PDB file of C-alpha atoms and ligand atoms in Angstrom:
ATOM      1  CA  UNK A 158     -13.995  18.698  -2.954  1.00 94.00           C
ATOM      2  CA  UNK A 159     -15.293  15.779  -4.921  1.00 96.00           C
ATOM      3  CA  UNK A 160     -18.105  17.947  -6.278  1.00 95.00           C
ATOM      4  CA  UNK A 161     -15.830  20.653  -7.377  1.00 95.00           C
ATOM      5  CA  UNK A 162     -13.074  18.645  -8.914  1.00 96.00           C
ATOM      6  CA  UNK A 163     -14.235  15.157  -9.924  1.00 97.00           C
ATOM      7  CA  UNK A 164     -16.655  15.094 -12.834  1.00 95.00           C
ATOM      8  CA  UNK A 165     -17.124  11.392 -12.635  1.00 96.00           C
ATOM      9  CA  UNK A 166     -18.477  11.850  -9.110  1.00 96.00           C
ATOM     10  CA  UNK A 167     -20.651  14.782 -10.042  1.00 95.00           C
ATOM     11  CA  UNK A 168     -22.316  12.776 -12.739  1.00 93.00           C
ATOM     12  CA  UNK A 169     -23.320   9.957 -10.303  1.00 95.00           C
ATOM     13  CA  UNK A 170     -26.728   9.724  -8.625  1.00 96.00           C
ATOM     14  CA  UNK A 171     -26.953  10.143  -4.904  1.00 97.00           C
ATOM     15  CA  UNK A 172     -26.526   6.407  -4.241  1.00 97.00           C
ATOM     16  CA  UNK A 173     -23.582   6.232  -6.577  1.00 97.00           C
ATOM     17  CA  UNK A 174     -22.008   9.252  -4.881  1.00 98.00           C
ATOM     18  CA  UNK A 175     -22.240   7.633  -1.386  1.00 98.00           C
ATOM     19  CA  UNK A 176     -20.671   4.490  -2.845  1.00 97.00           C
ATOM     20  CA  UNK A 177     -17.905   6.533  -4.384  1.00 98.00           C
ATOM     21  CA  UNK A 178     -17.224   8.365  -1.148  1.00 98.00           C
ATOM     22  CA  UNK A 179     -16.919   5.056   0.749  1.00 98.00           C
ATOM     23  CA  UNK A 180     -14.556   3.530  -1.761  1.00 98.00           C
ATOM     24  CA  UNK A 181     -12.449   6.708  -1.679  1.00 98.00           C
ATOM     25  CA  UNK A 182     -12.329   6.556   2.082  1.00 97.00           C
ATOM     26  CA  UNK A 183     -11.321   2.913   2.073  1.00 97.00           C
ATOM     27  CA  UNK A 184      -8.516   3.571  -0.463  1.00 98.00           C
ATOM     28  CA  UNK A 185      -7.113   6.507   1.694  1.00 98.00           C
ATOM     29  CA  UNK A 186      -7.290   4.491   4.850  1.00 97.00           C
ATOM     30  CA  UNK A 187      -5.580   1.390   3.393  1.00 97.00           C
ATOM     31  CA  UNK A 188      -2.903   2.705   1.032  1.00 97.00           C
ATOM     32  CA  UNK A 189       0.000   5.029   1.840  1.00 97.00           C
ATOM     33  CA  UNK A 190       0.023   8.297  -0.130  1.00 98.00           C
ATOM     34  CA  UNK A 191       3.280  10.054   0.292  1.00 97.00           C
ATOM     35  CA  UNK A 192       4.548  13.380  -1.059  1.00 97.00           C
ATOM     36  CA  UNK A 193       8.182  13.302  -2.268  1.00 95.00           C
ATOM     37  CA  UNK A 194       9.755  16.812  -1.940  1.00 93.00           C
ATOM     38  CA  UNK A 195       6.240  18.238  -2.095  1.00 95.00           C
ATOM     39  CA  UNK A 196       3.466  18.943   0.386  1.00 96.00           C
ATOM     40  CA  UNK A 197       0.277  16.898  -0.004  1.00 96.00           C
ATOM     41  CA  UNK A 198      -3.112  17.684   1.506  1.00 97.00           C
ATOM     42  CA  UNK A 199      -6.519  16.063   1.700  1.00 97.00           C
ATOM     43  CA  UNK A 200      -7.324  17.311  -1.734  1.00 97.00           C
ATOM     44  CA  UNK A 201      -4.332  15.452  -3.282  1.00 98.00           C
ATOM     45  CA  UNK A 202      -5.197  12.297  -1.252  1.00 98.00           C
ATOM     46  CA  UNK A 203      -8.765  12.586  -2.526  1.00 98.00           C
ATOM     47  CA  UNK A 204      -7.708  12.981  -6.171  1.00 98.00           C
ATOM     48  CA  UNK A 205      -5.304  10.009  -6.025  1.00 98.00           C
ATOM     49  CA  UNK A 206      -8.059   7.838  -4.456  1.00 98.00           C
ATOM     50  CA  UNK A 207     -10.533   9.082  -7.142  1.00 98.00           C
ATOM     51  CA  UNK A 208      -8.158   8.115  -9.869  1.00 98.00           C
ATOM     52  CA  UNK A 209      -8.088   4.610  -8.530  1.00 98.00           C
ATOM     53  CA  UNK A 210     -11.851   4.272  -7.916  1.00 98.00           C
ATOM     54  CA  UNK A 211     -13.052   5.765 -11.237  1.00 98.00           C
ATOM     55  CA  UNK A 212     -11.956   2.754 -13.462  1.00 97.00           C
ATOM     56  CA  UNK A 213     -13.036   0.227 -10.836  1.00 97.00           C
ATOM     57  CA  UNK A 214     -16.233   1.918  -9.750  1.00 97.00           C
ATOM     58  CA  UNK A 215     -18.385  -0.979 -10.979  1.00 96.00           C
ATOM     59  CA  UNK A 216     -16.347  -3.469  -8.919  1.00 96.00           C
ATOM     60  CA  UNK A 217     -17.116  -2.522  -5.362  1.00 94.00           C
ATOM     61  CA  UNK A 218     -14.967  -5.165  -3.748  1.00 95.00           C
ATOM     62  CA  UNK A 219     -11.906  -4.415  -5.718  1.00 95.00           C
ATOM     63  CA  UNK A 220      -9.121  -2.988  -3.594  1.00 95.00           C
ATOM     64  CA  UNK A 221      -5.899  -2.919  -5.717  1.00 96.00           C
ATOM     65  CA  UNK A 222      -4.052  -5.762  -3.945  1.00 95.00           C
ATOM     66  CA  UNK A 223      -1.009  -4.787  -5.984  1.00 94.00           C
ATOM     67  CA  UNK A 224      -0.683  -1.247  -4.657  1.00 96.00           C
ATOM     68  CA  UNK A 225       0.930  -0.371  -1.333  1.00 96.00           C
ATOM     69  CA  UNK A 226       1.888   3.189  -1.776  1.00 97.00           C
ATOM     70  CA  UNK A 227       1.316   6.158  -4.134  1.00 97.00           C
ATOM     71  CA  UNK A 228       4.221   8.605  -4.291  1.00 96.00           C
ATOM     72  CA  UNK A 229       3.289  12.123  -5.299  1.00 97.00           C
ATOM     73  CA  UNK A 230       6.064  14.037  -7.142  1.00 95.00           C
ATOM     74  CA  UNK A 231       6.411  17.792  -7.377  1.00 93.00           C
ATOM     75  CA  UNK A 232       6.376  17.589 -11.192  1.00 90.00           C
ATOM     76  CA  UNK A 233       7.029  15.491 -14.253  1.00 88.00           C
ATOM     77  CA  UNK A 234      10.109  13.284 -13.822  1.00 85.00           C
ATOM     78  CA  UNK A 235      12.678  11.463 -15.854  1.00 81.00           C
ATOM     79  CA  UNK A 236      13.657   7.725 -15.796  1.00 79.00           C
ATOM     80  CA  UNK A 237      15.972   8.337 -12.822  1.00 75.00           C
ATOM     81  CA  UNK A 238      13.074   9.770 -10.891  1.00 78.00           C
ATOM     82  CA  UNK A 239      14.543  13.191 -11.056  1.00 77.00           C
ATOM     83  CA  UNK A 240      11.966  15.915 -11.285  1.00 76.00           C
ATOM     84  CA  UNK A 241      12.371  18.337 -14.077  1.00 63.00           C
ATOM     85  CA  UNK A 242      10.050  20.797 -15.710  1.00 57.00           C
ATOM     86  CA  UNK A 243      11.544  21.703 -19.005  1.00 54.00           C
ATOM     87  CA  UNK A 244      12.406  19.190 -21.827  1.00 52.00           C
ATOM     88  CA  UNK A 245       9.720  17.176 -23.492  1.00 59.00           C
ATOM     89  CA  UNK A 246       9.395  13.417 -23.014  1.00 61.00           C
ATOM     90  CA  UNK A 247       8.883  13.821 -19.324  1.00 81.00           C
ATOM     91  CA  UNK A 248       7.036  11.084 -17.421  1.00 87.00           C
ATOM     92  CA  UNK A 249       3.817  12.212 -15.687  1.00 90.00           C
ATOM     93  CA  UNK A 250       3.151   9.022 -13.844  1.00 90.00           C
ATOM     94  CA  UNK A 251       4.353   5.443 -13.701  1.00 89.00           C
ATOM     95  CA  UNK A 252       3.735   2.033 -12.148  1.00 89.00           C
ATOM     96  CA  UNK A 253       6.690   0.464 -10.378  1.00 81.00           C
ATOM     97  CA  UNK A 254       8.109  -2.913 -11.157  1.00 77.00           C
ATOM     98  CA  UNK A 255      10.964  -4.987  -9.630  1.00 72.00           C
ATOM     99  CA  UNK A 256      12.360  -3.033  -6.661  1.00 74.00           C
ATOM    100  CA  UNK A 257       9.439  -0.503  -7.040  1.00 82.00           C
ATOM    101  CA  UNK A 258       6.788  -3.284  -6.880  1.00 86.00           C
ATOM    102  CA  UNK A 259       3.520  -1.989  -5.299  1.00 92.00           C
ATOM    103  CA  UNK A 260       4.381   1.600  -5.930  1.00 94.00           C
ATOM    104  CA  UNK A 261       2.655   4.121  -8.213  1.00 95.00           C
ATOM    105  CA  UNK A 262       4.162   7.535  -8.963  1.00 95.00           C
ATOM    106  CA  UNK A 263       2.088  10.549 -10.040  1.00 96.00           C
ATOM    107  CA  UNK A 264       3.108  14.074 -10.790  1.00 96.00           C
ATOM    108  CA  UNK A 265       1.183  16.518  -8.569  1.00 96.00           C
ATOM    109  CA  UNK A 266       0.628  19.341 -11.113  1.00 96.00           C
ATOM    110  CA  UNK A 267      -0.633  16.864 -13.684  1.00 96.00           C
ATOM    111  CA  UNK A 268      -3.021  15.263 -11.211  1.00 97.00           C
ATOM    112  CA  UNK A 269      -4.375  18.697 -10.383  1.00 97.00           C
ATOM    113  CA  UNK A 270      -4.636  19.523 -14.099  1.00 96.00           C
ATOM    114  CA  UNK A 271      -6.667  16.326 -14.693  1.00 97.00           C
ATOM    115  CA  UNK A 272      -9.118  17.128 -11.856  1.00 97.00           C
ATOM    116  CA  UNK A 273      -9.908  20.855 -12.258  1.00 94.00           C
ATOM    117  CA  UNK A 274     -13.655  20.155 -12.678  1.00 90.00           C
ATOM    118  CA  UNK A 275     -13.498  20.561 -16.509  1.00 92.00           C
ATOM    119  CA  UNK A 276     -13.784  17.799 -19.169  1.00 92.00           C
ATOM    120  CA  UNK A 277     -10.492  16.595 -20.617  1.00 94.00           C
ATOM    121  CA  UNK A 278      -9.292  13.743 -22.676  1.00 95.00           C
ATOM    122  CA  UNK A 279      -6.320  13.087 -20.308  1.00 96.00           C
ATOM    123  CA  UNK A 280      -5.981  11.940 -16.786  1.00 97.00           C
ATOM    124  CA  UNK A 281      -2.648  10.696 -15.534  1.00 97.00           C
ATOM    125  CA  UNK A 282      -4.185   9.049 -12.468  1.00 97.00           C
ATOM    126  CA  UNK A 283      -6.726   7.021 -14.327  1.00 97.00           C
ATOM    127  CA  UNK A 284      -4.078   6.043 -16.834  1.00 97.00           C
ATOM    128  CA  UNK A 285      -1.749   4.595 -14.253  1.00 96.00           C
ATOM    129  CA  UNK A 286      -4.478   2.807 -12.285  1.00 97.00           C
ATOM    130  CA  UNK A 287      -5.728   1.262 -15.527  1.00 97.00           C
ATOM    131  CA  UNK A 288      -2.267  -0.177 -15.989  1.00 95.00           C
ATOM    132  CA  UNK A 289      -2.468  -1.593 -12.473  1.00 95.00           C
ATOM    133  CA  UNK A 290      -5.716  -3.357 -13.292  1.00 95.00           C
ATOM    134  CA  UNK A 291      -4.194  -4.593 -16.604  1.00 95.00           C
ATOM    135  CA  UNK A 292      -1.062  -6.127 -14.886  1.00 92.00           C
ATOM    136  CA  UNK A 293      -2.982  -7.981 -12.227  1.00 92.00           C
ATOM    137  CA  UNK A 294      -3.257 -11.094 -14.446  1.00 91.00           C
ATOM    138  CA  UNK A 295       0.611 -11.142 -14.823  1.00 90.00           C
ATOM    139  CA  UNK A 296       0.769  -9.429 -18.206  1.00 90.00           C
ATOM    140  CA  UNK A 297       0.418  -5.697 -18.960  1.00 91.00           C
ATOM    141  CA  UNK A 298      -0.895  -6.333 -22.445  1.00 93.00           C
ATOM    142  CA  UNK A 299      -4.117  -4.271 -22.847  1.00 94.00           C
ATOM    143  CA  UNK A 300      -6.276  -7.215 -22.021  1.00 95.00           C
ATOM    144  CA  UNK A 301      -7.008  -7.238 -18.311  1.00 93.00           C
ATOM    145  CA  UNK A 302      -8.585 -10.578 -17.544  1.00 91.00           C
ATOM    146  CA  UNK A 303     -10.657  -9.055 -14.730  1.00 90.00           C
ATOM    147  CA  UNK A 304     -12.242  -6.815 -17.330  1.00 91.00           C
ATOM    148  CA  UNK A 305     -12.158  -8.667 -20.633  1.00 90.00           C
ATOM    149  CA  UNK A 306     -13.519 -12.218 -20.789  1.00 85.00           C
ATOM    150  CA  UNK A 307     -11.495 -14.496 -22.934  1.00 82.00           C
ATOM    151  CA  UNK A 308     -13.935 -14.719 -25.876  1.00 84.00           C
ATOM    152  CA  UNK A 309     -13.966 -10.921 -26.087  1.00 86.00           C
ATOM    153  CA  UNK A 310     -10.269 -10.392 -26.217  1.00 92.00           C
ATOM    154  CA  UNK A 311      -9.919 -10.919 -29.946  1.00 93.00           C
ATOM    155  CA  UNK A 312     -12.837  -8.614 -31.044  1.00 93.00           C
ATOM    156  CA  UNK A 313     -11.554  -5.969 -28.552  1.00 95.00           C
ATOM    157  CA  UNK A 314      -8.035  -6.173 -29.930  1.00 95.00           C
ATOM    158  CA  UNK A 315      -9.249  -5.929 -33.500  1.00 95.00           C
ATOM    159  CA  UNK A 316     -11.204  -2.778 -32.505  1.00 96.00           C
ATOM    160  CA  UNK A 317      -7.995  -1.470 -31.072  1.00 97.00           C
ATOM    161  CA  UNK A 318      -6.103  -2.155 -34.330  1.00 97.00           C
ATOM    162  CA  UNK A 319      -8.794  -0.289 -36.299  1.00 97.00           C
ATOM    163  CA  UNK A 320      -8.553   2.741 -34.154  1.00 97.00           C
ATOM    164  CA  UNK A 321      -4.732   2.599 -34.113  1.00 98.00           C
ATOM    165  CA  UNK A 322      -4.890   2.777 -37.872  1.00 98.00           C
ATOM    166  CA  UNK A 323      -7.101   5.845 -37.689  1.00 97.00           C
ATOM    167  CA  UNK A 324      -4.639   7.478 -35.302  1.00 97.00           C
ATOM    168  CA  UNK A 325      -1.741   6.721 -37.648  1.00 97.00           C
ATOM    169  CA  UNK A 326      -3.689   8.425 -40.517  1.00 97.00           C
ATOM    170  CA  UNK A 327      -4.606  11.417 -38.388  1.00 96.00           C
ATOM    171  CA  UNK A 328      -8.312  10.490 -38.409  1.00 96.00           C
ATOM    172  CA  UNK A 329      -8.621  10.189 -34.630  1.00 97.00           C
ATOM    173  CA  UNK A 330      -8.498  12.620 -31.678  1.00 97.00           C
ATOM    174  CA  UNK A 331      -7.076   9.875 -29.415  1.00 97.00           C
ATOM    175  CA  UNK A 332      -3.608  10.798 -28.105  1.00 96.00           C
ATOM    176  CA  UNK A 333      -1.017   9.054 -30.504  1.00 96.00           C
ATOM    177  CA  UNK A 334       0.803   7.803 -27.493  1.00 95.00           C
ATOM    178  CA  UNK A 335      -1.837   5.073 -27.663  1.00 96.00           C
ATOM    179  CA  UNK A 336       0.076   3.679 -30.625  1.00 96.00           C
ATOM    180  CA  UNK A 337       2.907   2.626 -28.306  1.00 95.00           C
ATOM    181  CA  UNK A 338       1.312  -0.752 -27.732  1.00 96.00           C
ATOM    182  CA  UNK A 339      -2.096  -2.377 -26.706  1.00 96.00           C
ATOM    183  CA  UNK A 340      -1.600  -1.660 -23.012  1.00 96.00           C
ATOM    184  CA  UNK A 341      -0.937   2.062 -23.722  1.00 96.00           C
ATOM    185  CA  UNK A 342      -3.965   2.120 -26.022  1.00 97.00           C
ATOM    186  CA  UNK A 343      -6.226   0.858 -23.218  1.00 97.00           C
ATOM    187  CA  UNK A 344      -4.761   3.267 -20.684  1.00 97.00           C
ATOM    188  CA  UNK A 345      -4.940   6.333 -22.982  1.00 97.00           C
ATOM    189  CA  UNK A 346      -8.433   5.467 -24.325  1.00 98.00           C
ATOM    190  CA  UNK A 347      -9.658   4.962 -20.674  1.00 98.00           C
ATOM    191  CA  UNK A 348      -8.537   8.501 -19.741  1.00 97.00           C
ATOM    192  CA  UNK A 349     -10.674   9.952 -22.553  1.00 97.00           C
ATOM    193  CA  UNK A 350     -13.578   7.510 -21.847  1.00 97.00           C
ATOM    194  CA  UNK A 351     -13.829   8.447 -18.195  1.00 97.00           C
ATOM    195  CA  UNK A 352     -13.021  12.147 -18.436  1.00 95.00           C
ATOM    196  CA  UNK A 353     -15.207  13.097 -21.486  1.00 96.00           C
ATOM    197  CA  UNK A 354     -17.645  10.202 -21.896  1.00 95.00           C
ATOM    198  CA  UNK A 355     -20.126  12.217 -23.964  1.00 95.00           C
ATOM    199  CA  UNK A 356     -17.537  13.334 -26.511  1.00 96.00           C
ATOM    200  CA  UNK A 357     -15.929   9.865 -26.599  1.00 97.00           C
ATOM    201  CA  UNK A 358     -19.344   8.237 -27.258  1.00 96.00           C
ATOM    202  CA  UNK A 359     -20.007  10.689 -30.021  1.00 97.00           C
ATOM    203  CA  UNK A 360     -16.623  10.436 -31.718  1.00 97.00           C
ATOM    204  CA  UNK A 361     -15.936   6.765 -31.093  1.00 97.00           C
ATOM    205  CA  UNK A 362     -19.263   4.962 -30.741  1.00 96.00           C
ATOM    206  CA  UNK A 363     -17.874   1.468 -31.290  1.00 95.00           C
ATOM    207  CA  UNK A 364     -15.026   1.903 -28.795  1.00 96.00           C
ATOM    208  CA  UNK A 365     -17.449   3.437 -26.367  1.00 96.00           C
ATOM    209  CA  UNK A 366     -19.710   0.431 -26.585  1.00 95.00           C
ATOM    210  CA  UNK A 367     -16.822  -1.949 -25.976  1.00 94.00           C
ATOM    211  CA  UNK A 368     -15.348   0.114 -23.133  1.00 95.00           C
ATOM    212  CA  UNK A 369     -18.741   0.408 -21.536  1.00 95.00           C
ATOM    213  CA  UNK A 370     -18.926  -3.382 -21.422  1.00 93.00           C
ATOM    214  CA  UNK A 371     -15.223  -3.694 -20.264  1.00 93.00           C
ATOM    215  CA  UNK A 372     -15.669  -1.321 -17.302  1.00 95.00           C
ATOM    216  CA  UNK A 373     -19.399  -2.197 -16.683  1.00 93.00           C
ATOM    217  CA  UNK A 374     -20.203   1.441 -17.149  1.00 90.00           C
ATOM    218  CA  UNK A 375     -22.800   3.299 -19.198  1.00 82.00           C
ATOM    219  CA  UNK A 376     -21.443   6.749 -18.598  1.00 81.00           C
ATOM    220  CA  UNK A 377     -23.567   8.602 -21.088  1.00 83.00           C
ATOM    221  CA  UNK A 378     -27.303   8.948 -20.228  1.00 70.00           C
ATOM    222  CA  UNK A 379     -29.383   7.425 -23.008  1.00 59.00           C
ATOM    223  CA  UNK A 380     -32.067   9.988 -22.825  1.00 50.00           C
ATOM    224  CA  UNK A 381     -32.125  10.955 -26.514  1.00 45.00           C
ATOM    225  CA  UNK A 382     -32.329   8.586 -29.419  1.00 45.00           C
ATOM    226  CA  UNK A 383     -31.168  11.007 -32.014  1.00 44.00           C
ATOM    227  CA  UNK A 384     -27.568  10.746 -32.953  1.00 43.00           C
TER     228      UNK A 384
HETATM  229 ZN1   ZN B 121       1.091   4.119 -19.773  1.00 52.56          ZN
END
């Protein structure tokens, strides 16, 4: 199932794949994954766990202390957690706060769309888990302390501002939802970075370099020097 659906896994070497499998197993055995008005099977559990492991793959001992349960919804939902399929502005995933602390919600069809084995620039699962990494230091601000050392925060944020300007002027293929704030920028750019690293590296070389450092990942093989 991983081979067929999860490109990040397919691109790993055999040692990396074994590591990934172990991390996914640990996630599944320590977090509750619950379907809400929808059936979930091993594939869904695997895709939820993969979403969590992809952005933290370089941090083998990291276990999401702030996550207890992932709720899988039958579709996109609104702010009252009612599922609906029509109108725009639907929520595909979210991280709970206050009474929803420790809970992540993901839309099943959007999770399946993100992991159909093809390259995309979106991935609702990776998006939400990046928020969870970001909020660990107490602030969901696009500067997760676990990933960005203090001296690098300012250069990173100035890179973010530069790209936001390009998005505003239609000179970027990054989803304009990234303009919402620095935290959304990080989550949206991470979806693209992990789902289509080759394209991201080509179109956004500077961001790619920063994000490779942030996530301790060189996702694109450096086997040709021509650019
Ligand atoms: Zn978000």
